[in-house]
Structure formats: C-alpha cells, structure tokens
C-alpha cells in the first residue's frame, strides 16, 4: 500500500482511486487508508489534482455479471450452497464499498457538514472490512470471490441516483442496506443450524455494523428533508417510486429498522406498489 499513498490527493481523490481500482486488495486498502487519514484530519475534502470520477467501479475479470433472475438458489445445508451465499454476500459488500465511496466522491461539493463525510467513510471502512472477512471465509471453504457469477443490480441503483443525493440516500442505505437487516437474522440461524459457526460469526459482525450504516443514511436523509422542508416519510415514498424498480418485499425487521431511524411510516405503504 505504501506506494499507493501518493494517489490519495484528498478525501475525494482517495475515494475515486479506490473506486477505480480493479485490484480488490488495493481497493479496500485505499478505502480504509483514505478513511483513516480523513478521520485524522490530514486530508482536505477535495483537490484540483483529484482524478475524474469513473462511471463504473474497477472490477477484476471475474466474477461474470449476469441479470439477477439468472442467479441460482442453493440450499444452505450443502457446502456448495453456503459458498454460493457467501459469494453473493461478498459481492454485495464489495459493491457497498464502492457505493459508500461514490456518495463521498460524487457529492463532495454538496453543502453538507464534514460530519456527513465522516459517516460515509466509516461506512466505507466497515464495508471493506466485511468484504475481506467474507473473502477470507470463502477461502477457508476452498473457494474465492470470482468463482461464481454475480449480478449488477446494486450499481445500477447507484447510477440511477447519480444526480440527486436525497434520492441516493433513499435507495442505497434506506432500501438496499435496510434489506440486509431483514434477511440476515434468518441466514445467521441457518448457518448455525448447519454447524457453520464461523460463517455465522462473520454475518454477526456484518449485521451489527449494517444497523449503523442504515442509521447514517436515515440521519442524513432526514437532515436533507428538514433543510428542504419536506416530510421525510412522504419524500422517501416519492423518491423510491421515481428511482427504484420493483416493490419492497416483506418480511421487514421493524425493530432493527426503527433502531436505525427507519420507521414503518417510511416503507409500509410501498410494499404493494411497483413501477417495474
């Protein structure tokens, strides 16, 4: 990593360098190093030397990206099934690294407090940690990230909200990350049932951190709505209908969502609507 430190021209520059990197060790390293230096207040927010922001994040040649409907479902009671689940989670966490960095880089000129960037760099740091943990677990099971195919839906959601920070917050942390709070407890239980305590422990770390990530999204979504004198729940519903394909699917982990500041008034009315 030492040679890469020169590429961190600013917080925005470090985030862009991480997004652009196709080397996943380098990507996660740059994300965490940029966060560490930002927290230490040794980086400016922006610099004229920052590279241009890429339309798509850097990726290795594998995994092959396919439409979500082409993804196979496998039983967690088989090793192949657990590897497939962990591979899917690794892909989600990798996208989450780039999504958090993209919020920082893309919206670095927004009139928001520095604590906005603190929150998202904490998210980026932890998503990088999650990706590394899941990849390590895959390797312990005799597999690796890239062995299976993956889908590209997460980045498509980011692309759709690239010009509107409020819409980005509605779709990424408050739909996509919140979905993790809904589905992870059942996956943890299934991993324990199969005796895979190591994978369950990885999911525990991810689940507890994700609550904080949804909370960061909810905090800043409410901040922007207050500034624009918009009702947060109504604004959320309008933005989701305009920017998110498909309906929100139950079951919802209402308690974990509420702890993160995402109350049922936000999402309950959206469960049966679809603009797909």
mmCIF file of C-alpha atoms in Angstrom:
data_model
loop_
_atom_site.group_PDB
_atom_site.id
_atom_site.type_symbol
_atom_site.label_atom_id
_atom_site.label_comp_id
_atom_site.label_asym_id
_atom_site.label_seq_id
_atom_site.Cartn_x
_atom_site.Cartn_y
_atom_site.Cartn_z
ATOM 1 C CA UNK A 1 0.000 0.000 0.000
ATOM 2 C CA UNK A 2 2.845 2.430 0.680
ATOM 3 C CA UNK A 3 3.253 3.298 -2.997
ATOM 4 C CA UNK A 4 -0.478 3.997 -3.206
ATOM 5 C CA UNK A 5 -0.471 6.684 -0.544
ATOM 6 C CA UNK A 6 0.697 9.224 -3.131
ATOM 7 C CA UNK A 7 -2.535 8.596 -5.065
ATOM 8 C CA UNK A 8 -4.608 9.943 -2.154
ATOM 9 C CA UNK A 9 -4.708 13.614 -3.193
ATOM 10 C CA UNK A 10 -7.669 14.396 -0.934
ATOM 11 C CA UNK A 11 -10.611 12.514 0.550
ATOM 12 C CA UNK A 12 -12.380 12.732 -2.784
ATOM 13 C CA UNK A 13 -9.201 11.716 -4.631
ATOM 14 C CA UNK A 14 -8.653 8.705 -2.385
ATOM 15 C CA UNK A 15 -12.273 7.637 -2.783
ATOM 16 C CA UNK A 16 -12.058 7.919 -6.581
ATOM 17 C CA UNK A 17 -8.759 5.993 -6.685
ATOM 18 C CA UNK A 18 -10.355 3.214 -4.632
ATOM 19 C CA UNK A 19 -13.486 3.108 -6.803
ATOM 20 C CA UNK A 20 -11.390 2.908 -9.992
ATOM 21 C CA UNK A 21 -9.099 0.125 -8.756
ATOM 22 C CA UNK A 22 -9.758 -3.344 -10.180
ATOM 23 C CA UNK A 23 -7.354 -4.876 -7.627
ATOM 24 C CA UNK A 24 -9.667 -5.644 -4.722
ATOM 25 C CA UNK A 25 -6.921 -5.686 -2.068
ATOM 26 C CA UNK A 26 -5.826 -2.281 -3.301
ATOM 27 C CA UNK A 27 -9.430 -1.027 -3.487
ATOM 28 C CA UNK A 28 -10.216 -1.972 0.110
ATOM 29 C CA UNK A 29 -6.797 -0.742 1.279
ATOM 30 C CA UNK A 30 -7.252 2.659 -0.359
ATOM 31 C CA UNK A 31 -10.761 2.943 1.091
ATOM 32 C CA UNK A 32 -9.537 2.249 4.620
ATOM 33 C CA UNK A 33 -6.413 4.394 4.314
ATOM 34 C CA UNK A 34 -8.437 7.330 2.960
ATOM 35 C CA UNK A 35 -10.885 6.942 5.864
ATOM 36 C CA UNK A 36 -8.078 6.771 8.433
ATOM 37 C CA UNK A 37 -6.381 9.876 7.082
ATOM 38 C CA UNK A 38 -9.681 11.752 6.856
ATOM 39 C CA UNK A 39 -10.543 10.889 10.468
ATOM 40 C CA UNK A 40 -7.075 12.136 11.495
ATOM 41 C CA UNK A 41 -7.857 15.367 9.596
ATOM 42 C CA UNK A 42 -4.704 15.054 7.485
ATOM 43 C CA UNK A 43 -6.642 15.197 4.187
ATOM 44 C CA UNK A 44 -8.572 18.002 2.538
ATOM 45 C CA UNK A 45 -12.034 17.194 1.225
ATOM 46 C CA UNK A 46 -11.167 17.984 -2.415
ATOM 47 C CA UNK A 47 -8.115 18.837 -4.514
ATOM 48 C CA UNK A 48 -7.577 20.100 -8.086
ATOM 49 C CA UNK A 49 -5.383 17.010 -8.524
ATOM 50 C CA UNK A 50 -8.270 14.585 -7.962
ATOM 51 C CA UNK A 51 -8.737 12.125 -10.852
ATOM 52 C CA UNK A 52 -12.080 12.108 -12.691
ATOM 53 C CA UNK A 53 -14.864 10.040 -11.174
ATOM 54 C CA UNK A 54 -15.473 6.810 -13.089
ATOM 55 C CA UNK A 55 -18.931 5.800 -14.353
ATOM 56 C CA UNK A 56 -18.314 2.265 -13.146
ATOM 57 C CA UNK A 57 -16.105 0.877 -10.394
ATOM 58 C CA UNK A 58 -12.994 -1.085 -11.246
ATOM 59 C CA UNK A 59 -13.533 -4.839 -11.176
ATOM 60 C CA UNK A 60 -11.408 -7.927 -11.828
ATOM 61 C CA UNK A 61 -12.269 -10.087 -14.862
ATOM 62 C CA UNK A 62 -14.294 -12.399 -12.640
ATOM 63 C CA UNK A 63 -16.994 -12.823 -11.461
ATOM 64 C CA UNK A 64 -19.085 -12.783 -14.600
ATOM 65 C CA UNK A 65 -22.020 -10.377 -14.128
ATOM 66 C CA UNK A 66 -25.460 -11.747 -15.077
ATOM 67 C CA UNK A 67 -29.060 -10.486 -14.634
ATOM 68 C CA UNK A 68 -30.425 -11.123 -11.093
ATOM 69 C CA UNK A 69 -33.037 -13.595 -12.384
ATOM 70 C CA UNK A 70 -30.240 -15.866 -13.648
ATOM 71 C CA UNK A 71 -28.814 -16.366 -10.155
ATOM 72 C CA UNK A 72 -29.250 -19.925 -8.861
ATOM 73 C CA UNK A 73 -30.800 -20.668 -5.466
ATOM 74 C CA UNK A 74 -28.985 -23.319 -3.435
ATOM 75 C CA UNK A 75 -29.634 -24.992 -0.103
ATOM 76 C CA UNK A 76 -27.500 -23.796 2.810
ATOM 77 C CA UNK A 77 -27.388 -27.378 4.037
ATOM 78 C CA UNK A 78 -24.705 -28.116 1.427
ATOM 79 C CA UNK A 79 -21.173 -26.744 1.273
ATOM 80 C CA UNK A 80 -21.860 -25.514 -2.275
ATOM 81 C CA UNK A 81 -24.914 -23.674 -1.025
ATOM 82 C CA UNK A 82 -23.035 -21.956 1.791
ATOM 83 C CA UNK A 83 -20.242 -20.975 -0.606
ATOM 84 C CA UNK A 84 -22.851 -19.557 -3.021
ATOM 85 C CA UNK A 85 -24.420 -17.483 -0.241
ATOM 86 C CA UNK A 86 -21.064 -16.187 0.978
ATOM 87 C CA UNK A 87 -20.081 -15.372 -2.599
ATOM 88 C CA UNK A 88 -23.284 -13.351 -3.025
ATOM 89 C CA UNK A 89 -22.611 -11.547 0.266
ATOM 90 C CA UNK A 90 -19.009 -10.805 -0.777
ATOM 91 C CA UNK A 91 -20.360 -9.257 -3.988
ATOM 92 C CA UNK A 92 -22.864 -7.139 -2.022
ATOM 93 C CA UNK A 93 -20.143 -5.945 0.370
ATOM 94 C CA UNK A 94 -17.786 -5.103 -2.493
ATOM 95 C CA UNK A 95 -20.489 -3.014 -4.135
ATOM 96 C CA UNK A 96 -21.208 -1.416 -0.763
ATOM 97 C CA UNK A 97 -17.565 -0.254 -0.544
ATOM 98 C CA UNK A 98 -17.880 1.470 -3.919
ATOM 99 C CA UNK A 99 -21.340 2.857 -3.122
ATOM 100 C CA UNK A 100 -20.164 4.496 0.112
ATOM 101 C CA UNK A 101 -17.098 5.917 -1.643
ATOM 102 C CA UNK A 102 -19.253 7.130 -4.531
ATOM 103 C CA UNK A 103 -21.513 9.095 -2.154
ATOM 104 C CA UNK A 104 -18.393 10.848 -0.823
ATOM 105 C CA UNK A 105 -16.751 11.454 -4.203
ATOM 106 C CA UNK A 106 -19.838 12.320 -6.235
ATOM 107 C CA UNK A 107 -21.381 14.637 -3.676
ATOM 108 C CA UNK A 108 -18.207 16.266 -2.305
ATOM 109 C CA UNK A 109 -19.430 19.690 -3.452
ATOM 110 C CA UNK A 110 -22.791 19.437 -1.681
ATOM 111 C CA UNK A 111 -23.355 21.997 1.106
ATOM 112 C CA UNK A 112 -23.253 19.469 3.956
ATOM 113 C CA UNK A 113 -21.189 19.397 7.188
ATOM 114 C CA UNK A 114 -17.901 17.476 7.315
ATOM 115 C CA UNK A 115 -19.641 15.002 9.630
ATOM 116 C CA UNK A 116 -21.565 13.803 6.548
ATOM 117 C CA UNK A 117 -18.266 12.591 5.077
ATOM 118 C CA UNK A 118 -17.208 11.173 8.462
ATOM 119 C CA UNK A 119 -20.290 8.966 8.433
ATOM 120 C CA UNK A 120 -19.844 7.666 4.910
ATOM 121 C CA UNK A 121 -16.127 6.999 5.308
ATOM 122 C CA UNK A 122 -16.924 4.986 8.443
ATOM 123 C CA UNK A 123 -19.361 3.005 6.284
ATOM 124 C CA UNK A 124 -16.731 2.560 3.538
ATOM 125 C CA UNK A 125 -14.131 1.425 6.095
ATOM 126 C CA UNK A 126 -16.504 -1.184 7.549
ATOM 127 C CA UNK A 127 -17.744 -2.435 4.165
ATOM 128 C CA UNK A 128 -14.098 -3.004 3.177
ATOM 129 C CA UNK A 129 -13.637 -4.955 6.427
ATOM 130 C CA UNK A 130 -16.754 -7.027 5.628
ATOM 131 C CA UNK A 131 -15.585 -7.872 2.117
ATOM 132 C CA UNK A 132 -12.226 -9.042 3.432
ATOM 133 C CA UNK A 133 -13.861 -11.138 6.186
ATOM 134 C CA UNK A 134 -16.236 -12.865 3.762
ATOM 135 C CA UNK A 135 -13.475 -13.448 1.220
ATOM 136 C CA UNK A 136 -11.282 -14.985 3.927
ATOM 137 C CA UNK A 137 -14.145 -17.287 4.910
ATOM 138 C CA UNK A 138 -14.678 -18.299 1.261
ATOM 139 C CA UNK A 139 -11.003 -19.195 1.008
ATOM 140 C CA UNK A 140 -11.231 -21.252 4.197
ATOM 141 C CA UNK A 141 -14.024 -23.216 2.500
ATOM 142 C CA UNK A 142 -11.882 -23.837 -0.588
ATOM 143 C CA UNK A 143 -13.408 -21.150 -2.809
ATOM 144 C CA UNK A 144 -12.783 -17.484 -3.659
ATOM 145 C CA UNK A 145 -14.610 -14.397 -4.812
ATOM 146 C CA UNK A 146 -14.964 -14.626 -8.598
ATOM 147 C CA UNK A 147 -15.570 -18.376 -8.697
ATOM 148 C CA UNK A 148 -19.328 -17.910 -9.277
ATOM 149 C CA UNK A 149 -21.345 -15.398 -11.269
ATOM 150 C CA UNK A 150 -22.890 -12.310 -9.658
ATOM 151 C CA UNK A 151 -25.444 -9.657 -10.588
ATOM 152 C CA UNK A 152 -25.079 -5.944 -11.274
ATOM 153 C CA UNK A 153 -28.305 -4.585 -9.782
ATOM 154 C CA UNK A 154 -26.641 -2.664 -6.953
ATOM 155 C CA UNK A 155 -24.524 -0.496 -9.187
ATOM 156 C CA UNK A 156 -27.488 0.142 -11.485
ATOM 157 C CA UNK A 157 -29.329 1.644 -8.483
ATOM 158 C CA UNK A 158 -26.367 3.937 -7.845
ATOM 159 C CA UNK A 159 -26.246 5.026 -11.476
ATOM 160 C CA UNK A 160 -29.966 5.876 -11.436
ATOM 161 C CA UNK A 161 -29.479 8.267 -8.482
ATOM 162 C CA UNK A 162 -26.175 9.826 -9.534
ATOM 163 C CA UNK A 163 -27.514 13.395 -9.759
ATOM 164 C CA UNK A 164 -29.657 13.548 -6.604
ATOM 165 C CA UNK A 165 -28.177 12.993 -3.140
ATOM 166 C CA UNK A 166 -31.572 12.686 -1.432
ATOM 167 C CA UNK A 167 -32.622 10.003 -3.938
ATOM 168 C CA UNK A 168 -29.284 8.205 -3.486
ATOM 169 C CA UNK A 169 -29.808 8.073 0.300
ATOM 170 C CA UNK A 170 -33.372 6.796 -0.160
ATOM 171 C CA UNK A 171 -32.351 3.974 -2.482
ATOM 172 C CA UNK A 172 -28.936 2.809 -1.241
ATOM 173 C CA UNK A 173 -28.899 2.877 2.577
ATOM 174 C CA UNK A 174 -32.664 3.004 3.171
ATOM 175 C CA UNK A 175 -33.675 0.258 0.719
ATOM 176 C CA UNK A 176 -30.647 -1.840 -0.215
ATOM 177 C CA UNK A 177 -28.807 -1.758 3.135
ATOM 178 C CA UNK A 178 -32.042 -1.980 5.120
ATOM 179 C CA UNK A 179 -32.839 -5.168 3.202
ATOM 180 C CA UNK A 180 -29.778 -6.704 4.832
ATOM 181 C CA UNK A 181 -31.335 -6.094 8.254
ATOM 182 C CA UNK A 182 -34.427 -8.015 7.107
ATOM 183 C CA UNK A 183 -32.738 -11.118 5.706
ATOM 184 C CA UNK A 184 -29.540 -11.566 7.728
ATOM 185 C CA UNK A 185 -31.007 -12.919 11.021
ATOM 186 C CA UNK A 186 -32.582 -15.885 9.195
ATOM 187 C CA UNK A 187 -29.318 -16.555 7.350
ATOM 188 C CA UNK A 188 -27.399 -16.453 10.641
ATOM 189 C CA UNK A 189 -29.804 -19.001 12.123
ATOM 190 C CA UNK A 190 -29.480 -21.302 9.096
ATOM 191 C CA UNK A 191 -25.684 -21.138 9.240
ATOM 192 C CA UNK A 192 -25.805 -22.147 12.914
ATOM 193 C CA UNK A 193 -28.230 -24.991 12.116
ATOM 194 C CA UNK A 194 -25.736 -26.410 9.629
ATOM 195 C CA UNK A 195 -22.935 -26.110 12.214
ATOM 196 C CA UNK A 196 -21.085 -23.410 10.286
ATOM 197 C CA UNK A 197 -20.410 -21.192 13.312
ATOM 198 C CA UNK A 198 -17.523 -19.406 11.575
ATOM 199 C CA UNK A 199 -19.741 -18.109 8.771
ATOM 200 C CA UNK A 200 -22.466 -17.211 11.281
ATOM 201 C CA UNK A 201 -19.907 -15.152 13.234
ATOM 202 C CA UNK A 202 -18.982 -13.216 10.066
ATOM 203 C CA UNK A 203 -22.684 -12.491 9.474
ATOM 204 C CA UNK A 204 -22.999 -11.268 13.087
ATOM 205 C CA UNK A 205 -20.332 -8.621 12.502
ATOM 206 C CA UNK A 206 -21.946 -7.539 9.233
ATOM 207 C CA UNK A 207 -25.441 -7.371 10.766
ATOM 208 C CA UNK A 208 -24.379 -5.226 13.711
ATOM 209 C CA UNK A 209 -22.395 -2.824 11.504
ATOM 210 C CA UNK A 210 -25.208 -2.555 8.934
ATOM 211 C CA UNK A 211 -27.559 -1.159 11.573
ATOM 212 C CA UNK A 212 -25.135 1.740 11.883
ATOM 213 C CA UNK A 213 -24.976 2.152 8.103
ATOM 214 C CA UNK A 214 -28.755 2.420 7.789
ATOM 215 C CA UNK A 215 -28.669 4.907 10.680
ATOM 216 C CA UNK A 216 -26.147 7.083 8.799
ATOM 217 C CA UNK A 217 -28.430 7.024 5.770
ATOM 218 C CA UNK A 218 -31.546 7.844 7.823
ATOM 219 C CA UNK A 219 -29.795 10.667 9.696
ATOM 220 C CA UNK A 220 -28.682 12.449 6.553
ATOM 221 C CA UNK A 221 -31.897 11.744 4.669
ATOM 222 C CA UNK A 222 -33.812 13.423 7.485
ATOM 223 C CA UNK A 223 -31.268 16.279 7.526
ATOM 224 C CA UNK A 224 -31.750 16.990 3.826
ATOM 225 C CA UNK A 225 -35.548 16.709 4.094
ATOM 226 C CA UNK A 226 -35.582 19.156 7.029
ATOM 227 C CA UNK A 227 -33.475 21.600 5.046
ATOM 228 C CA UNK A 228 -35.859 21.334 2.117
ATOM 229 C CA UNK A 229 -38.904 21.442 4.457
ATOM 230 C CA UNK A 230 -40.107 18.047 3.178
ATOM 231 C CA UNK A 231 -41.844 15.357 5.203
ATOM 232 C CA UNK A 232 -39.234 12.543 5.347
ATOM 233 C CA UNK A 233 -41.642 9.603 5.016
ATOM 234 C CA UNK A 234 -43.516 11.191 2.103
ATOM 235 C CA UNK A 235 -40.295 12.262 0.392
ATOM 236 C CA UNK A 236 -38.929 8.718 0.776
ATOM 237 C CA UNK A 237 -42.009 7.225 -0.872
ATOM 238 C CA UNK A 238 -41.902 9.707 -3.767
ATOM 239 C CA UNK A 239 -38.186 9.145 -4.373
ATOM 240 C CA UNK A 240 -38.491 5.368 -4.212
ATOM 241 C CA UNK A 241 -41.355 5.337 -6.702
ATOM 242 C CA UNK A 242 -39.343 7.536 -9.065
ATOM 243 C CA UNK A 243 -35.947 5.820 -8.710
ATOM 244 C CA UNK A 244 -36.385 2.191 -7.647
ATOM 245 C CA UNK A 245 -37.658 -0.595 -9.880
ATOM 246 C CA UNK A 246 -39.946 -3.068 -8.167
ATOM 247 C CA UNK A 247 -41.726 -3.210 -4.842
ATOM 248 C CA UNK A 248 -40.330 -3.516 -1.322
ATOM 249 C CA UNK A 249 -40.726 -7.071 -0.101
ATOM 250 C CA UNK A 250 -41.764 -8.210 3.369
ATOM 251 C CA UNK A 251 -40.833 -9.507 5.887
ATOM 252 C CA UNK A 252 -39.356 -6.377 7.458
ATOM 253 C CA UNK A 253 -37.165 -6.349 10.556
ATOM 254 C CA UNK A 254 -39.164 -3.472 12.023
ATOM 255 C CA UNK A 255 -37.203 -3.369 15.293
ATOM 256 C CA UNK A 256 -33.733 -3.170 13.711
ATOM 257 C CA UNK A 257 -35.022 -0.684 11.133
ATOM 258 C CA UNK A 258 -36.573 1.527 13.824
ATOM 259 C CA UNK A 259 -33.345 1.418 15.873
ATOM 260 C CA UNK A 260 -31.634 2.860 12.783
ATOM 261 C CA UNK A 261 -34.239 5.621 12.430
ATOM 262 C CA UNK A 262 -36.227 3.976 9.625
ATOM 263 C CA UNK A 263 -39.780 3.676 10.975
ATOM 264 C CA UNK A 264 -42.631 1.754 9.282
ATOM 265 C CA UNK A 265 -44.245 5.035 8.152
ATOM 266 C CA UNK A 266 -41.450 5.205 5.562
ATOM 267 C CA UNK A 267 -41.835 1.857 3.850
ATOM 268 C CA UNK A 268 -45.091 0.071 4.710
ATOM 269 C CA UNK A 269 -47.148 1.848 2.046
ATOM 270 C CA UNK A 270 -44.618 0.853 -0.638
ATOM 271 C CA UNK A 271 -44.892 -2.898 -0.227
ATOM 272 C CA UNK A 272 -47.590 -3.408 -2.854
ATOM 273 C CA UNK A 273 -46.599 -0.693 -5.330
ATOM 274 C CA UNK A 274 -44.426 -1.437 -8.297
ATOM 275 C CA UNK A 275 -43.180 0.605 -11.218
ATOM 276 C CA UNK A 276 -41.152 -2.210 -12.726
#
